[in-house]
Coordinates of C-alpha atoms and ligand atoms in Angstrom, one line a residue:
M1 CA -101.9 -70.3 47.8
T2 CA -99.4 -69.5 45.1
A3 CA -99.4 -66.3 42.9
A4 CA -100.7 -68.2 39.9
V5 CA -104.2 -69.2 41.4
R6 CA -104.7 -65.9 43.2
P7 CA -107.4 -63.9 41.6
P8 CA -106.6 -60.4 40.4
P9 CA -107.6 -57.6 42.9
E10 CA -110.3 -56.3 40.8
A11 CA -111.9 -59.8 40.8
R12 CA -111.7 -59.9 44.4
D13 CA -113.4 -56.4 44.8
E14 CA -116.1 -57.8 42.5
A15 CA -116.5 -60.7 45.0
L16 CA -117.1 -58.5 48.0
S17 CA -120.7 -58.7 48.7
W18 CA -123.0 -55.6 49.4
R19 CA -123.2 -56.7 53.0
S20 CA -119.5 -56.3 53.6
R21 CA -119.4 -53.0 51.8
L22 CA -122.1 -51.7 54.2
Q23 CA -119.9 -53.1 57.1
D24 CA -116.9 -51.1 55.7
L25 CA -119.2 -48.0 55.4
W26 CA -120.2 -48.6 59.1
Q27 CA -116.6 -49.0 60.1
T28 CA -115.5 -46.0 58.3
L29 CA -118.4 -43.9 59.9
G30 CA -116.9 -45.1 63.3
L31 CA -113.5 -44.2 62.2
V32 CA -114.6 -40.6 61.4
W33 CA -116.8 -40.4 64.5
R34 CA -113.8 -41.3 66.8
A35 CA -111.5 -39.0 65.1
S36 CA -113.7 -36.0 66.3
P37 CA -117.2 -36.5 67.6
R38 CA -117.7 -32.7 68.0
H39 CA -116.7 -31.8 64.5
S40 CA -118.5 -34.8 62.8
L41 CA -121.7 -33.5 64.5
I42 CA -121.2 -29.9 63.7
Y43 CA -120.4 -30.7 60.1
A44 CA -123.5 -33.2 59.7
L45 CA -125.9 -30.6 61.3
T46 CA -124.7 -27.8 59.2
T47 CA -124.7 -29.6 56.1
L48 CA -128.2 -31.1 56.6
L49 CA -129.7 -27.6 57.5
G50 CA -128.1 -26.0 54.7
S51 CA -129.6 -28.6 52.3
A52 CA -133.1 -27.3 53.1
L53 CA -132.2 -23.8 52.1
P54 CA -132.5 -23.9 48.2
A55 CA -136.1 -24.9 48.5
A56 CA -136.8 -22.2 51.0
N57 CA -135.0 -19.7 48.7
L58 CA -136.9 -20.8 45.5
Y59 CA -140.3 -20.6 47.5
V60 CA -139.6 -17.0 48.8
G61 CA -138.3 -15.9 45.4
K62 CA -141.5 -17.2 43.9
L63 CA -143.6 -15.4 46.4
L64 CA -141.8 -12.2 45.7
L65 CA -142.3 -12.5 41.9
D66 CA -145.9 -13.1 42.4
E67 CA -146.3 -10.3 44.8
I68 CA -144.4 -8.1 42.4
A69 CA -146.8 -9.0 39.6
Q70 CA -149.7 -8.2 41.9
A71 CA -148.0 -4.9 42.7
A72 CA -148.0 -4.0 39.2
Q73 CA -151.9 -4.0 39.5
G74 CA -151.6 -1.9 42.7
R75 CA -152.8 -4.7 45.0
V76 CA -149.6 -5.1 47.2
T77 CA -148.0 -2.6 49.7
Y78 CA -144.4 -1.8 49.8
Q79 CA -144.1 -3.2 53.3
A80 CA -145.4 -6.6 52.3
L81 CA -142.7 -6.7 49.5
L82 CA -139.9 -5.5 52.0
A83 CA -141.0 -8.3 54.5
L84 CA -140.4 -10.9 51.8
L85 CA -137.1 -9.2 50.9
G86 CA -136.1 -9.5 54.8
V87 CA -136.9 -13.1 54.8
Q88 CA -134.7 -13.7 51.6
V89 CA -131.8 -11.8 53.1
A90 CA -132.2 -13.7 56.4
L91 CA -132.0 -17.0 54.5
G92 CA -128.9 -15.9 52.6
V93 CA -127.2 -15.0 55.9
L94 CA -128.2 -18.2 57.5
G95 CA -126.9 -20.1 54.4
S96 CA -123.4 -18.3 54.6
L97 CA -123.3 -18.9 58.3
L98 CA -123.9 -22.6 57.9
S99 CA -121.5 -23.0 55.0
T100 CA -118.8 -21.1 57.0
V101 CA -119.2 -23.2 60.1
G102 CA -119.6 -26.4 58.0
T103 CA -116.5 -25.7 56.1
A104 CA -114.4 -25.1 59.2
S105 CA -115.7 -28.1 61.1
Q106 CA -114.9 -30.3 57.9
Q107 CA -111.5 -28.9 57.7
L108 CA -110.6 -29.6 61.4
L109 CA -112.4 -33.0 61.2
G110 CA -110.2 -33.8 58.0
D111 CA -107.2 -33.0 60.0
S112 CA -108.2 -35.0 63.0
L113 CA -109.1 -38.0 60.8
Q114 CA -105.8 -38.0 58.8
H115 CA -103.9 -38.0 62.0
S116 CA -105.8 -40.8 63.5
V117 CA -105.9 -42.9 60.5
S118 CA -102.1 -42.3 59.7
R119 CA -101.5 -43.2 63.4
R120 CA -103.4 -46.5 63.1
I121 CA -101.3 -47.3 59.9
L122 CA -98.0 -46.4 61.6
D123 CA -99.1 -48.5 64.6
K124 CA -99.9 -51.4 62.6
S125 CA -96.8 -51.1 60.6
S126 CA -94.8 -51.2 63.7
E127 CA -96.6 -54.3 64.9
L128 CA -96.2 -56.2 61.6
S129 CA -93.5 -58.9 61.4
V130 CA -90.5 -58.5 59.2
E131 CA -92.0 -61.3 57.0
A132 CA -94.9 -59.0 56.2
F133 CA -92.6 -56.3 54.9
E134 CA -90.8 -58.9 52.6
N135 CA -94.2 -59.9 51.1
A136 CA -94.9 -57.7 48.0
E137 CA -98.6 -57.7 48.2
T138 CA -98.6 -56.6 51.9
Y139 CA -96.1 -54.0 51.0
D140 CA -98.2 -52.5 48.1
R141 CA -101.2 -52.4 50.4
L142 CA -99.3 -50.6 53.2
Q143 CA -98.1 -48.0 50.7
Q144 CA -101.3 -47.4 49.1
A145 CA -103.0 -47.1 52.4
Y146 CA -100.4 -44.5 53.7
R147 CA -100.5 -42.6 50.4
E148 CA -104.1 -41.9 50.3
V149 CA -104.8 -41.7 54.0
G150 CA -105.4 -37.8 53.6
S151 CA -108.4 -37.9 51.3
R152 CA -110.1 -41.2 51.4
P153 CA -111.7 -41.7 54.9
L154 CA -112.9 -37.9 55.0
G155 CA -114.2 -38.5 51.4
V156 CA -116.5 -41.3 52.6
A157 CA -117.7 -39.1 55.5
T158 CA -118.3 -36.0 53.5
Q159 CA -120.0 -37.8 50.7
L160 CA -122.4 -39.7 53.0
V161 CA -123.4 -36.5 54.7
G162 CA -123.6 -34.9 51.3
L163 CA -125.9 -37.6 50.3
A164 CA -128.2 -37.2 53.2
G165 CA -128.1 -33.4 52.3
A166 CA -129.0 -34.1 48.5
A167 CA -132.0 -36.2 49.7
V168 CA -133.3 -33.3 51.8
T169 CA -132.7 -30.8 48.9
L170 CA -134.2 -33.1 46.3
A171 CA -137.3 -33.9 48.4
S172 CA -138.0 -30.3 49.3
V173 CA -137.3 -28.8 45.8
G174 CA -138.9 -31.7 44.1
A175 CA -142.3 -31.0 46.2
L176 CA -142.2 -27.5 44.9
M177 CA -141.7 -28.5 41.3
A178 CA -144.2 -31.2 41.4
R179 CA -146.9 -28.6 41.8
L180 CA -146.1 -27.5 38.3
G181 CA -147.2 -30.9 36.9
F182 CA -146.5 -34.5 37.7
W183 CA -144.2 -35.0 34.7
V184 CA -141.8 -32.1 35.3
L185 CA -139.7 -33.6 38.1
P186 CA -139.4 -37.0 36.5
L187 CA -138.1 -35.5 33.4
V188 CA -135.7 -33.1 35.1
I189 CA -134.4 -36.0 37.2
L190 CA -134.0 -38.3 34.1
A191 CA -132.0 -35.6 32.3
S192 CA -129.4 -35.6 35.0
V193 CA -129.0 -39.3 35.1
P194 CA -126.8 -40.3 32.1
G195 CA -124.1 -37.8 32.7
V196 CA -123.8 -39.2 36.2
I197 CA -123.9 -42.8 35.1
V198 CA -121.0 -42.0 32.7
S199 CA -118.8 -40.4 35.3
N200 CA -119.5 -42.8 37.8
R201 CA -118.7 -45.8 35.6
F202 CA -115.4 -44.3 34.2
G203 CA -114.6 -43.3 37.9
V204 CA -114.5 -46.8 38.9
E205 CA -112.7 -47.8 35.8
G206 CA -110.0 -45.2 36.5
Y207 CA -109.6 -46.5 40.0
R208 CA -109.4 -50.0 38.8
M209 CA -106.8 -49.0 36.2
L210 CA -104.8 -47.3 38.9
R211 CA -105.0 -50.2 41.1
R212 CA -103.8 -52.6 38.3
Q213 CA -100.8 -50.3 37.8
T214 CA -99.8 -50.3 41.5
H215 CA -97.0 -53.0 41.0
D216 CA -95.7 -51.4 37.8
A217 CA -95.9 -48.0 39.2
R218 CA -93.7 -49.2 42.1
V219 CA -91.1 -50.6 39.6
Q220 CA -91.2 -47.4 37.7
N221 CA -90.7 -45.4 40.9
Y222 CA -87.8 -47.6 41.8
L223 CA -86.2 -47.0 38.3
G224 CA -86.5 -43.4 38.8
S225 CA -85.1 -43.5 42.3
L226 CA -82.1 -45.3 41.0
L227 CA -81.5 -42.3 38.7
T228 CA -81.9 -39.8 41.4
S229 CA -79.9 -41.6 44.2
D230 CA -77.0 -39.9 45.7
T231 CA -75.4 -43.1 46.8
L232 CA -75.7 -45.0 43.5
V233 CA -74.7 -42.1 41.2
K234 CA -71.1 -43.0 40.9
E235 CA -71.9 -46.7 39.9
V236 CA -74.7 -45.6 37.6
R237 CA -72.4 -43.0 35.8
L238 CA -69.4 -45.4 35.7
F239 CA -71.3 -48.4 34.1
G240 CA -73.2 -45.8 32.2
F241 CA -76.6 -47.7 32.5
E242 CA -78.7 -44.5 32.6
P243 CA -80.0 -45.0 29.2
Y244 CA -81.1 -48.5 30.1
L245 CA -82.8 -47.3 33.2
L246 CA -84.4 -44.4 31.4
R247 CA -85.7 -46.6 28.7
R248 CA -87.1 -49.0 31.1
W249 CA -88.8 -46.2 33.1
R250 CA -90.3 -44.8 29.8
E251 CA -91.5 -48.1 28.7
Y252 CA -93.6 -48.3 32.0
Y253 CA -94.8 -44.7 31.3
L254 CA -95.9 -45.6 27.8
G255 CA -97.7 -48.8 29.0
F256 CA -99.8 -46.5 31.5
R257 CA -100.2 -43.9 28.8
V258 CA -102.0 -46.4 26.3
Q259 CA -104.4 -47.5 29.1
L260 CA -105.1 -43.8 30.1
E261 CA -105.7 -42.8 26.3
A262 CA -108.1 -45.7 25.9
L263 CA -110.0 -44.8 29.0
V264 CA -110.0 -40.8 28.1
R265 CA -111.2 -41.6 24.7
R266 CA -114.1 -43.9 25.7
R267 CA -115.0 -41.4 28.5
A268 CA -115.2 -38.5 26.2
G269 CA -117.4 -40.3 23.6
W270 CA -119.9 -41.6 26.2
G271 CA -119.9 -38.1 28.0
F272 CA -120.9 -36.2 24.8
L273 CA -123.9 -38.7 24.2
A274 CA -124.9 -38.1 27.8
A275 CA -124.8 -34.4 27.5
L276 CA -126.8 -34.6 24.3
S277 CA -129.6 -36.8 25.8
S278 CA -129.9 -34.5 28.9
A279 CA -130.4 -31.4 26.6
L280 CA -133.2 -33.1 24.7
L281 CA -134.9 -34.1 27.9
I282 CA -134.8 -30.5 29.4
A283 CA -136.1 -29.0 26.2
L284 CA -139.1 -31.5 26.4
A285 CA -139.9 -30.4 29.9
S286 CA -139.6 -26.7 29.0
A287 CA -141.9 -27.0 26.1
L288 CA -144.5 -28.9 28.2
I289 CA -144.4 -26.1 31.0
L290 CA -144.6 -23.3 28.5
R291 CA -147.7 -24.8 27.1
R292 CA -149.1 -24.4 30.6
A293 CA -147.9 -20.9 30.7
A294 CA -149.5 -20.1 27.5
A295 CA -152.8 -21.5 28.7
G296 CA -152.4 -19.2 31.8
E297 CA -152.4 -22.0 34.2
I298 CA -149.1 -21.0 36.1
S299 CA -147.8 -17.8 37.6
V300 CA -144.6 -16.0 37.0
G301 CA -143.3 -17.0 40.4
D302 CA -144.2 -20.7 39.4
F303 CA -142.3 -20.5 36.1
S304 CA -139.4 -19.1 38.1
V305 CA -139.4 -22.2 40.4
F306 CA -139.3 -24.3 37.3
V307 CA -136.3 -22.4 35.6
L308 CA -134.2 -22.2 38.7
G309 CA -135.2 -25.6 40.1
I310 CA -133.9 -27.3 36.9
A311 CA -130.3 -26.3 37.8
Q312 CA -130.9 -27.2 41.4
V313 CA -132.5 -30.7 40.6
Q314 CA -129.6 -31.5 38.2
N315 CA -127.0 -30.5 40.5
T316 CA -128.6 -32.4 43.5
V317 CA -129.3 -35.5 41.3
S318 CA -125.7 -35.5 40.0
G319 CA -124.4 -34.9 43.5
L320 CA -126.5 -37.9 44.7
L321 CA -125.3 -40.3 42.2
N322 CA -121.7 -39.0 42.2
G323 CA -121.9 -39.4 46.0
V324 CA -123.0 -42.9 45.6
S325 CA -120.2 -43.7 43.1
G326 CA -117.8 -41.6 45.2
I327 CA -118.5 -43.6 48.2
Y328 CA -118.2 -46.9 46.3
Q329 CA -114.8 -45.9 45.1
N330 CA -113.6 -44.6 48.5
L331 CA -114.9 -47.9 50.1
L332 CA -112.6 -49.8 47.6
Y333 CA -109.9 -48.0 49.3
M334 CA -111.2 -48.3 52.6
R335 CA -111.4 -52.0 52.3
N336 CA -107.7 -51.8 51.1
L337 CA -107.1 -49.9 54.4
F338 CA -109.1 -52.3 56.5
S339 CA -107.6 -55.4 55.1
F340 CA -104.1 -54.0 55.9
L341 CA -105.3 -53.3 59.4
E342 CA -106.7 -56.7 59.6
L343 CA -103.5 -58.4 58.6
P344 CA -102.4 -60.7 61.3
T345 CA -99.7 -59.3 63.4
R346 CA -97.1 -60.9 65.6
D347 CA -97.3 -59.7 69.2
L348 CA -93.7 -59.2 70.1
D349 CA -94.6 -58.9 73.7
A350 CA -96.6 -62.2 73.7
G351 CA -95.0 -64.9 75.9
E352 CA -93.0 -65.1 79.1
P353 CA -90.5 -62.2 79.7
W354 CA -87.0 -63.2 79.2
S355 CA -84.4 -61.7 81.6
G356 CA -80.7 -62.2 82.1
P357 CA -78.0 -62.9 79.7
I358 CA -78.3 -65.6 77.1
E359 CA -75.6 -68.3 77.9
T360 CA -76.4 -70.9 75.2
I361 CA -78.2 -71.0 71.9
E362 CA -79.0 -74.3 70.5
F363 CA -80.7 -75.1 67.0
R364 CA -82.3 -78.4 67.0
A365 CA -83.3 -79.7 63.6
V366 CA -84.5 -76.2 62.6
G367 CA -86.2 -75.8 59.2
F368 CA -87.7 -72.7 57.7
R369 CA -89.8 -71.9 54.8
Y370 CA -90.9 -68.4 53.6
P371 CA -94.6 -67.9 53.4
L372 CA -96.3 -68.4 50.1
T373 CA -93.2 -70.4 48.8
D374 CA -93.0 -74.1 48.3
R375 CA -89.4 -74.6 49.2
D376 CA -87.5 -75.1 52.6
V377 CA -84.5 -72.6 52.5
L378 CA -83.2 -74.3 55.8
R379 CA -83.6 -77.9 56.6
G380 CA -82.5 -79.8 59.8
V381 CA -80.0 -77.2 61.1
S382 CA -78.5 -78.1 64.4
F383 CA -75.7 -76.6 66.4
T384 CA -74.9 -75.1 69.6
V385 CA -73.1 -72.0 70.6
R386 CA -72.2 -71.1 74.3
R387 CA -71.2 -67.8 75.9
G388 CA -67.6 -66.9 75.3
E389 CA -67.8 -68.4 71.9
A390 CA -67.9 -67.1 68.3
L391 CA -69.7 -69.1 65.7
A392 CA -69.1 -68.1 62.0
L393 CA -71.6 -68.9 59.3
V394 CA -70.0 -69.7 55.7
G395 CA -71.7 -70.3 52.6
E396 CA -72.6 -69.2 49.1
N397 CA -75.1 -66.5 48.3
G398 CA -78.6 -68.1 48.9
A399 CA -77.3 -70.7 51.3
G400 CA -79.5 -69.4 54.0
K401 CA -77.2 -67.6 56.2
T402 CA -79.2 -64.3 56.6
T403 CA -82.5 -66.6 57.1
L404 CA -80.7 -68.3 59.9
V405 CA -79.9 -64.9 61.5
K406 CA -83.5 -63.9 61.3
L407 CA -84.5 -67.0 63.1
L408 CA -81.8 -66.6 65.7
T409 CA -82.9 -63.0 66.3
M410 CA -86.5 -64.0 66.6
L411 CA -87.4 -61.8 63.7
F412 CA -88.9 -65.1 62.1
E413 CA -90.3 -68.2 63.8
P414 CA -89.0 -71.7 62.6
S415 CA -91.4 -73.6 60.5
S416 CA -90.0 -76.7 62.2
G417 CA -87.5 -77.9 64.9
T418 CA -86.8 -75.9 68.1
I419 CA -84.4 -73.1 69.0
L420 CA -83.4 -73.4 72.7
L421 CA -81.9 -70.6 74.7
N422 CA -80.2 -71.7 78.0
G423 CA -81.9 -75.0 77.3
Q424 CA -85.4 -73.5 77.1
D425 CA -87.7 -73.3 74.2
A426 CA -87.3 -69.9 72.8
A427 CA -90.9 -69.8 71.6
R428 CA -92.1 -69.6 75.1
F429 CA -90.5 -66.1 75.4
S430 CA -91.6 -62.8 74.2
P431 CA -89.5 -62.0 71.2
R432 CA -89.1 -58.5 72.3
S433 CA -87.6 -59.4 75.6
V434 CA -85.2 -61.8 74.0
Q435 CA -84.2 -59.3 71.4
R436 CA -83.2 -57.0 74.1
E437 CA -80.4 -59.4 74.7
M438 CA -79.2 -59.2 71.2
S439 CA -77.3 -56.6 69.1
I440 CA -76.7 -56.7 65.5
I441 CA -75.2 -55.0 62.6
F442 CA -76.9 -56.0 59.3
Q443 CA -75.2 -55.8 56.0
D444 CA -77.8 -53.3 54.9
F445 CA -77.7 -51.4 58.1
G446 CA -79.5 -48.1 58.6
Q447 CA -78.1 -44.8 57.8
Y448 CA -80.4 -42.5 59.9
Q449 CA -80.8 -39.0 58.8
M450 CA -80.3 -37.7 62.4
S451 CA -77.6 -36.7 64.6
A452 CA -74.6 -39.0 65.2
R453 CA -75.6 -39.6 68.8
E454 CA -79.0 -40.7 67.7
N455 CA -77.6 -43.1 65.2
V456 CA -75.7 -44.7 67.8
A457 CA -78.2 -44.6 70.7
L458 CA -81.1 -45.8 68.6
A459 CA -80.0 -49.2 69.7
E460 CA -81.3 -48.6 73.1
V461 CA -83.7 -45.6 73.1
T462 CA -84.2 -45.5 76.9
R463 CA -80.5 -44.2 77.0
L464 CA -80.8 -41.6 74.1
D465 CA -79.1 -39.1 76.4
D466 CA -76.4 -41.3 77.7
R467 CA -73.6 -39.4 76.0
P468 CA -70.7 -41.1 77.7
G469 CA -72.3 -44.4 76.6
V470 CA -72.5 -43.2 73.2
Q471 CA -68.9 -41.8 73.1
G472 CA -67.7 -45.2 74.5
A473 CA -69.4 -47.1 71.8
V474 CA -68.1 -44.6 69.0
D475 CA -64.6 -45.1 70.3
R476 CA -64.8 -48.8 70.3
A477 CA -66.1 -48.8 66.9
G478 CA -63.3 -46.7 65.8
A479 CA -65.5 -44.0 64.7
A480 CA -63.3 -41.1 65.7
F481 CA -64.3 -38.9 62.8
V482 CA -67.4 -38.2 64.8
D483 CA -65.1 -35.9 67.1
D484 CA -64.1 -33.7 64.1
L485 CA -67.6 -33.2 63.0
P486 CA -68.9 -29.6 63.6
G487 CA -71.0 -30.2 66.7
G488 CA -69.4 -33.5 67.5
L489 CA -72.1 -36.1 68.6
E490 CA -75.0 -33.7 67.9
A491 CA -73.9 -33.0 64.1
P492 CA -76.8 -33.9 61.9
L493 CA -76.0 -36.7 59.4
G494 CA -77.1 -37.4 55.8
R495 CA -77.9 -35.1 53.0
L496 CA -81.7 -35.4 53.2
F497 CA -82.2 -32.4 55.4
T498 CA -80.5 -29.0 55.4
G499 CA -77.3 -28.9 57.3
G500 CA -76.9 -32.6 57.3
R501 CA -73.4 -33.9 56.7
Q502 CA -72.9 -36.7 54.4
L503 CA -70.5 -39.6 55.4
S504 CA -68.8 -42.1 53.3
G505 CA -69.9 -45.8 53.4
G506 CA -67.2 -46.8 55.7
Q507 CA -68.0 -44.0 58.2
W508 CA -71.8 -45.1 58.2
Q509 CA -70.6 -48.6 58.8
R510 CA -68.6 -47.6 61.9
L511 CA -71.6 -45.7 63.2
A512 CA -73.6 -48.9 62.7
L513 CA -70.8 -50.7 64.6
A514 CA -71.1 -48.2 67.4
R515 CA -74.8 -48.8 67.4
L516 CA -74.1 -52.5 67.9
Y517 CA -71.7 -51.9 70.8
F518 CA -74.1 -49.6 72.5
R519 CA -76.8 -51.9 73.3
R520 CA -75.7 -54.0 76.4
A521 CA -76.5 -57.4 74.9
S522 CA -75.1 -60.9 75.4
V523 CA -75.5 -62.0 71.8
L524 CA -73.7 -60.1 69.1
V525 CA -74.5 -60.7 65.4
F526 CA -72.2 -59.4 62.6
D527 CA -74.0 -60.0 59.3
E528 CA -70.9 -59.3 56.9
P529 CA -69.4 -56.6 59.2
T530 CA -66.4 -55.8 56.9
A531 CA -68.1 -55.6 53.7
A532 CA -67.5 -51.7 53.5
L533 CA -64.5 -51.4 55.7
D534 CA -61.0 -50.7 54.6
A535 CA -58.2 -53.0 55.6
R536 CA -57.2 -51.0 58.9
A537 CA -61.0 -50.7 59.9
E538 CA -61.4 -54.4 59.3
S539 CA -58.4 -55.4 61.5
E540 CA -59.6 -52.9 64.2
T541 CA -63.1 -54.5 63.9
I542 CA -61.6 -58.0 64.3
Q543 CA -59.6 -56.9 67.3
A544 CA -62.9 -55.5 68.9
L545 CA -64.8 -58.6 67.9
R546 CA -62.3 -60.9 69.7
E547 CA -62.7 -58.8 72.8
E548 CA -66.4 -59.0 72.7
T549 CA -66.2 -62.8 72.2
R550 CA -64.9 -63.1 75.7
D551 CA -68.2 -63.0 77.7
R552 CA -70.7 -63.0 75.0
I553 CA -71.9 -65.1 72.2
T554 CA -70.9 -63.9 68.9
L555 CA -72.5 -64.8 65.6
L556 CA -70.6 -63.8 62.5
I557 CA -71.3 -64.1 58.8
S558 CA -68.6 -63.3 56.5
H559 CA -67.0 -64.0 53.1
R560 CA -63.7 -63.1 54.5
F561 CA -61.8 -66.2 55.9
S562 CA -59.4 -63.8 57.7
T563 CA -62.4 -63.0 59.8
V564 CA -63.9 -66.3 59.7
R565 CA -61.1 -68.3 61.0
L566 CA -61.2 -66.4 64.2
A567 CA -64.4 -68.0 65.2
D568 CA -64.3 -71.0 67.7
T569 CA -66.9 -72.9 65.4
I570 CA -67.5 -72.5 61.8
V571 CA -70.6 -73.8 60.2
V572 CA -70.7 -74.3 56.5
L573 CA -74.1 -74.0 54.9
E574 CA -75.1 -75.2 51.4
G575 CA -78.5 -75.0 50.0
G576 CA -80.1 -74.7 53.5
V577 CA -78.3 -77.7 55.3
I578 CA -75.1 -77.7 57.4
V579 CA -72.5 -79.6 55.4
E580 CA -69.6 -79.2 57.7
S581 CA -68.9 -77.6 61.1
G582 CA -65.9 -77.4 63.4
S583 CA -62.9 -75.1 64.2
H584 CA -60.9 -73.5 61.4
A585 CA -58.1 -76.0 62.0
E586 CA -60.4 -79.1 62.0
L587 CA -62.1 -78.0 59.0
I588 CA -58.9 -77.2 57.1
A589 CA -57.7 -80.7 58.2
Q590 CA -60.9 -82.3 56.8
R591 CA -60.0 -81.0 53.3
G592 CA -63.7 -80.7 52.5
K593 CA -65.8 -77.8 51.2
Y594 CA -64.5 -75.2 53.7
A595 CA -60.9 -76.1 52.9
A596 CA -61.6 -75.7 49.3
L597 CA -63.3 -72.3 49.7
Y598 CA -60.5 -71.3 51.9
D599 CA -57.6 -72.3 49.5
L600 CA -59.6 -70.6 46.9
Q601 CA -59.6 -67.2 48.6
A602 CA -56.1 -67.7 50.2
K603 CA -54.7 -68.1 46.8
G604 CA -55.7 -64.7 46.1
Y605 CA -53.9 -62.8 48.7
L606 CA -51.7 -65.1 51.0
A607 CA -48.0 -65.6 50.4
E608 CA -47.8 -68.5 52.9
P609 CA -49.6 -71.8 52.3
P610 CA -52.9 -71.7 54.2
A611 CA -51.8 -74.8 56.3
P612 CA -53.7 -75.6 59.4
V613 CA -53.2 -72.9 62.1
S614 CA -53.2 -73.6 65.6
R615 CA -54.1 -70.3 66.9
P616 CA -56.4 -67.7 65.3
R617 CA -54.7 -64.6 64.3
V618 CA -55.3 -61.6 62.4
Q619 CA -54.6 -61.6 58.8
D620 CA -54.3 -58.3 57.0
E621 CA -55.8 -58.3 53.4
P622 CA -54.4 -56.0 50.8
Ligands
LIG701 P1 -77.8 -66.0 52.3 O1 -77.8 -65.0 53.4 O2 -76.9 -67.1 52.6 O3 -77.3 -65.2 51.0 P2 -80.7 -66.0 52.4 O4 -80.9 -66.5 53.8 O5 -80.6 -64.5 52.2 O6 -79.2 -66.4 52.0 O7 -81.6 -66.7 51.4 C1 -81.8 -68.1 51.5 C2 -82.7 -68.4 50.4 O8 -84.1 -68.0 50.8 C3 -82.5 -68.0 49.0 O9 -82.8 -68.9 48.1 C4 -83.5 -66.9 48.8 O10 -83.9 -66.8 47.5 C5 -84.5 -67.2 49.7 N1 -85.3 -66.0 50.4 C6 -84.8 -65.0 51.0 N2 -85.6 -64.2 51.4 C7 -86.8 -64.5 51.0 C8 -88.1 -64.1 51.1 N3 -88.3 -63.0 51.8 N4 -89.1 -64.7 50.5 C9 -88.9 -66.0 49.8 N5 -87.6 -66.4 49.7 C10 -86.5 -65.8 50.3

């Protein structure tokens, strides 16, 4: 399915049947119940009991008023009045007790629920394939699910209990009011309806509007983050593109603003009409009841039931209808959450466990196409690399190098062809067990706002406290600056948290390099390792790389030929296919694509002609 034929999200919401809504409702209740059965039960019971109190209060109030009226004629004792007062006070105390217990259990339930749903989202996120994160729609869904996790599931539960409570209140108060005349209750109920319909309707519209804006809001947030980023501030200032970013940020805001204004204006107009019609209906009901009062058909107490009952019924009806619309809106969110939780995952532990070092990696006619796209980004890629060898991937941007690395590291599965590890089909093995034999430094490696030790040892969390191991990796990566930090390996890094120390780009990269070395892996992958390193660092890295190459498989992506030429085999990718492969000397002798690229770069910094070299050697760049 391509983006063009995909229906917009609101159309898909519409398409969902009531049945699936009910299923979602059921599933949500299950979620709430499992989060805390005890608090769910206490909350539901206290709310339902409390919902019967308004009618009881109205009735006792009516009795009291009628008795007072009788007392005026000397027909009632003080004790009888006191007894009724006692009942009223007892009802008041019971009411506050129920609401105190109910509120406390709701708060605790909300907390448990937020924790359990967040936990499910995080569990799910850690099971999702890397591909899912690269898909904008999935990513939006994840972000939205996580953002609103605190309010939505509890919202559905409280609204549903509230609905049941409102039904209890309405039935009991309604029974009292119905005694005043059969038309009273319908008129009062009718008066509450327009307001609720308006707020319901615009609530849904508001939600849809926000949902339509999700993508643009993400872009706007991103633009804002560029202006507030510590790492980008230099580039932004120097090129001076703040006004451009600000202008685009504001354009998005203005777009949202236009939509909001239209919505607010329509909501205000309809809201006023609703209030007007409601006032007229209440006036009509009052006039009718006053006529019966004038005829002496109802008591003072009855009249108090009517007057106080109006507010009660209106509140309850609007609570009831708002509850329905609230549940509807929250269920839209819950659907989003459930569809996120239902996304297919890739079980990284599925398959036979791999053990022992990887001795050979063979790509056999491997092809790959990103999901939802219609172009193969890799086609018929075949090569073999053995233990002790280094293989370099060369090619222009977009040639498919990073994709190839994602396949090799089992982050992605090939769309066609086979990857063989030690001669066996890699698909047979659990990705996680194979990945344990691999270590990598990505071009966009992580800068973890944690201690230096953690930054390194995250590569193998079971050895998080292996300080000598971390120190060894730090030394090998040439990250000696760590020793000079206050607190050494334990120094908190990064600017995000207080006390953290910001490192330079090159220093962060050395830590990433230390992370790569820390894992005891038989395959090492360097994805443009030298991109942020100075010349000395680069030559040290290359030395280390040559050392690593002896008993391992090394895969290297680089634009620098001084690094690439050290590899035993160089594979040149162009448009997703291998156009040349061989050693540096062979490829230079071929005078093909590689030689041309090499000449081009060599001209920039080499005094000597880039003639075929028999032995790889380290070439310093200026
Ligand atoms: P390189 O690392 O050589 O620069 P990549 O492997 O990153 O190249 O990209 C190869 C091709 O795949 C490019 O045309 C790129 O646009 C495309 N591509 C990369 N990532 C994705 C993705 N997540 N979805 C769709 N296409 C992608």
